[in-house]
């Protein structure tokens, strides 16, 4: 899955979340980098893809956005948890699993998600702070 395709699906899924406020997608039409979303006009989440698997040749289709999930995020870890819950609720056919950085334990960043895709590649979505 292209990271831009995931970003588009996630932006659509977050747009229906009452707690997400205005969702702005960073890239459109496949470029430019960086790839990410801004939530509620203040929370920025950047996505990068780590290639580690074999190319998946199945059809992605156009999955529907995720349904609304109950959340009230206030800090980077809780924003990451809310985003992870949206990804899980969306049951995207290209997503095998998702963990927050806190659940995963593989990052020292304050908030983010690791998304494992069916082609065994991974997306990392980090909450950016300090701006």
mmCIF file of C-alpha atoms in Angstrom:
data_model
loop_
_atom_site.group_PDB
_atom_site.id
_atom_site.type_symbol
_atom_site.label_atom_id
_atom_site.label_comp_id
_atom_site.label_asym_id
_atom_site.label_seq_id
_atom_site.Cartn_x
_atom_site.Cartn_y
_atom_site.Cartn_z
ATOM 1 C CA UNK A 1 0.000 0.000 0.000
ATOM 2 C CA UNK A 2 1.282 3.429 -0.806
ATOM 3 C CA UNK A 3 1.592 5.676 2.213
ATOM 4 C CA UNK A 4 -0.346 8.375 0.316
ATOM 5 C CA UNK A 5 -3.281 5.984 -0.139
ATOM 6 C CA UNK A 6 -3.290 5.212 3.583
ATOM 7 C CA UNK A 7 -3.054 8.930 4.403
ATOM 8 C CA UNK A 8 -6.124 9.612 2.240
ATOM 9 C CA UNK A 9 -8.157 6.819 3.824
ATOM 10 C CA UNK A 10 -7.115 7.889 7.321
ATOM 11 C CA UNK A 11 -7.947 11.550 6.630
ATOM 12 C CA UNK A 12 -11.436 10.511 5.462
ATOM 13 C CA UNK A 13 -11.834 8.299 8.524
ATOM 14 C CA UNK A 14 -10.710 11.032 10.913
ATOM 15 C CA UNK A 15 -12.951 13.646 9.275
ATOM 16 C CA UNK A 16 -16.040 11.883 10.706
ATOM 17 C CA UNK A 17 -14.638 11.853 14.253
ATOM 18 C CA UNK A 18 -16.202 14.633 16.371
ATOM 19 C CA UNK A 19 -13.038 14.937 18.479
ATOM 20 C CA UNK A 20 -10.723 15.333 15.455
ATOM 21 C CA UNK A 21 -11.884 18.834 14.549
ATOM 22 C CA UNK A 22 -10.818 19.961 11.100
ATOM 23 C CA UNK A 23 -8.616 17.346 9.433
ATOM 24 C CA UNK A 24 -6.092 18.566 6.887
ATOM 25 C CA UNK A 25 -4.248 16.113 4.677
ATOM 26 C CA UNK A 26 -0.651 17.167 4.013
ATOM 27 C CA UNK A 27 -0.315 15.721 0.549
ATOM 28 C CA UNK A 28 -2.826 15.334 -2.200
ATOM 29 C CA UNK A 29 -2.675 13.502 -5.508
ATOM 30 C CA UNK A 30 0.315 11.408 -4.408
ATOM 31 C CA UNK A 31 2.756 14.125 -3.426
ATOM 32 C CA UNK A 32 4.713 15.948 -2.167
ATOM 33 C CA UNK A 33 6.305 14.584 0.979
ATOM 34 C CA UNK A 34 5.997 14.677 3.963
ATOM 35 C CA UNK A 35 2.844 12.636 4.368
ATOM 36 C CA UNK A 36 0.551 13.211 7.320
ATOM 37 C CA UNK A 37 -2.517 14.866 8.765
ATOM 38 C CA UNK A 38 -3.241 17.789 11.050
ATOM 39 C CA UNK A 39 -6.071 17.306 13.533
ATOM 40 C CA UNK A 40 -8.068 20.014 15.282
ATOM 41 C CA UNK A 41 -5.735 22.613 13.786
ATOM 42 C CA UNK A 42 -2.965 21.756 16.250
ATOM 43 C CA UNK A 43 -1.989 18.079 16.337
ATOM 44 C CA UNK A 44 0.318 16.979 13.535
ATOM 45 C CA UNK A 45 0.938 13.318 12.730
ATOM 46 C CA UNK A 46 3.561 12.430 10.124
ATOM 47 C CA UNK A 47 3.681 9.030 8.399
ATOM 48 C CA UNK A 48 6.678 7.174 6.970
ATOM 49 C CA UNK A 49 6.778 3.696 5.474
ATOM 50 C CA UNK A 50 9.374 1.063 6.269
ATOM 51 C CA UNK A 51 9.720 -1.437 3.431
ATOM 52 C CA UNK A 52 10.270 -4.937 4.703
ATOM 53 C CA UNK A 53 7.971 -7.293 2.900
ATOM 54 C CA UNK A 54 7.149 -8.605 -0.502
ATOM 55 C CA UNK A 55 4.921 -6.660 -2.836
ATOM 56 C CA UNK A 56 1.248 -7.474 -2.389
ATOM 57 C CA UNK A 57 -0.540 -7.779 -5.706
ATOM 58 C CA UNK A 58 -4.159 -7.947 -4.513
ATOM 59 C CA UNK A 59 -6.800 -5.306 -5.020
ATOM 60 C CA UNK A 60 -7.092 -2.542 -2.401
ATOM 61 C CA UNK A 61 -10.407 -1.282 -3.658
ATOM 62 C CA UNK A 62 -11.812 1.865 -2.104
ATOM 63 C CA UNK A 63 -12.578 0.965 1.505
ATOM 64 C CA UNK A 64 -15.172 3.012 3.342
ATOM 65 C CA UNK A 65 -13.979 5.411 6.027
ATOM 66 C CA UNK A 66 -13.926 4.130 9.595
ATOM 67 C CA UNK A 67 -17.011 4.695 11.739
ATOM 68 C CA UNK A 68 -16.955 7.228 14.561
ATOM 69 C CA UNK A 69 -15.161 6.078 17.713
ATOM 70 C CA UNK A 70 -15.491 7.509 21.199
ATOM 71 C CA UNK A 71 -12.388 9.434 22.271
ATOM 72 C CA UNK A 72 -11.326 12.585 24.095
ATOM 73 C CA UNK A 73 -7.601 13.015 23.311
ATOM 74 C CA UNK A 74 -5.626 15.618 25.242
ATOM 75 C CA UNK A 75 -1.936 14.702 24.881
ATOM 76 C CA UNK A 76 0.262 12.880 22.317
ATOM 77 C CA UNK A 77 -0.285 9.367 23.745
ATOM 78 C CA UNK A 78 -4.063 9.813 23.901
ATOM 79 C CA UNK A 79 -4.148 11.267 20.347
ATOM 80 C CA UNK A 80 -2.178 8.224 19.186
ATOM 81 C CA UNK A 81 -4.609 5.902 20.979
ATOM 82 C CA UNK A 82 -7.580 7.651 19.359
ATOM 83 C CA UNK A 83 -6.016 7.361 15.886
ATOM 84 C CA UNK A 84 -5.194 3.677 16.498
ATOM 85 C CA UNK A 85 -8.804 3.065 17.548
ATOM 86 C CA UNK A 86 -10.009 4.670 14.304
ATOM 87 C CA UNK A 87 -7.658 2.485 12.247
ATOM 88 C CA UNK A 88 -8.863 -0.636 14.066
ATOM 89 C CA UNK A 89 -12.529 0.343 13.669
ATOM 90 C CA UNK A 90 -12.041 0.931 9.947
ATOM 91 C CA UNK A 91 -11.019 -2.654 9.273
ATOM 92 C CA UNK A 92 -9.126 -1.562 6.152
ATOM 93 C CA UNK A 93 -8.351 -4.665 4.034
ATOM 94 C CA UNK A 94 -4.729 -3.561 3.647
ATOM 95 C CA UNK A 95 -4.111 -3.255 7.395
ATOM 96 C CA UNK A 96 -3.040 -6.353 9.313
ATOM 97 C CA UNK A 97 -2.672 -4.653 12.704
ATOM 98 C CA UNK A 98 -1.978 -1.440 14.571
ATOM 99 C CA UNK A 99 -0.283 -0.661 17.872
ATOM 100 C CA UNK A 100 0.352 2.631 19.601
ATOM 101 C CA UNK A 101 3.980 3.341 20.408
ATOM 102 C CA UNK A 102 3.107 2.736 24.079
ATOM 103 C CA UNK A 103 1.630 -0.705 23.250
ATOM 104 C CA UNK A 104 4.507 -1.545 20.915
ATOM 105 C CA UNK A 105 7.313 -0.342 23.172
ATOM 106 C CA UNK A 106 9.626 0.222 20.208
ATOM 107 C CA UNK A 107 9.800 4.019 20.286
ATOM 108 C CA UNK A 108 10.710 6.671 22.827
ATOM 109 C CA UNK A 109 8.506 9.279 21.116
ATOM 110 C CA UNK A 110 5.575 10.515 23.207
ATOM 111 C CA UNK A 111 2.872 9.336 20.838
ATOM 112 C CA UNK A 112 2.380 7.530 17.595
ATOM 113 C CA UNK A 113 1.216 4.373 15.890
ATOM 114 C CA UNK A 114 2.838 1.467 14.076
ATOM 115 C CA UNK A 115 0.608 0.068 11.348
ATOM 116 C CA UNK A 116 1.439 -3.353 9.921
ATOM 117 C CA UNK A 117 0.171 -3.854 6.382
ATOM 118 C CA UNK A 118 -0.790 -7.102 4.676
ATOM 119 C CA UNK A 119 2.313 -6.905 2.472
ATOM 120 C CA UNK A 120 4.384 -7.019 5.724
ATOM 121 C CA UNK A 121 5.579 -3.433 5.340
ATOM 122 C CA UNK A 122 4.970 -1.003 8.179
ATOM 123 C CA UNK A 123 3.826 2.579 8.498
ATOM 124 C CA UNK A 124 4.937 4.701 11.429
ATOM 125 C CA UNK A 125 2.778 7.669 12.373
ATOM 126 C CA UNK A 126 4.445 9.987 14.873
ATOM 127 C CA UNK A 127 2.802 12.859 16.713
ATOM 128 C CA UNK A 128 5.011 15.896 16.155
ATOM 129 C CA UNK A 129 5.317 18.358 18.992
ATOM 130 C CA UNK A 130 7.048 21.688 19.487
ATOM 131 C CA UNK A 131 5.427 23.813 16.756
#
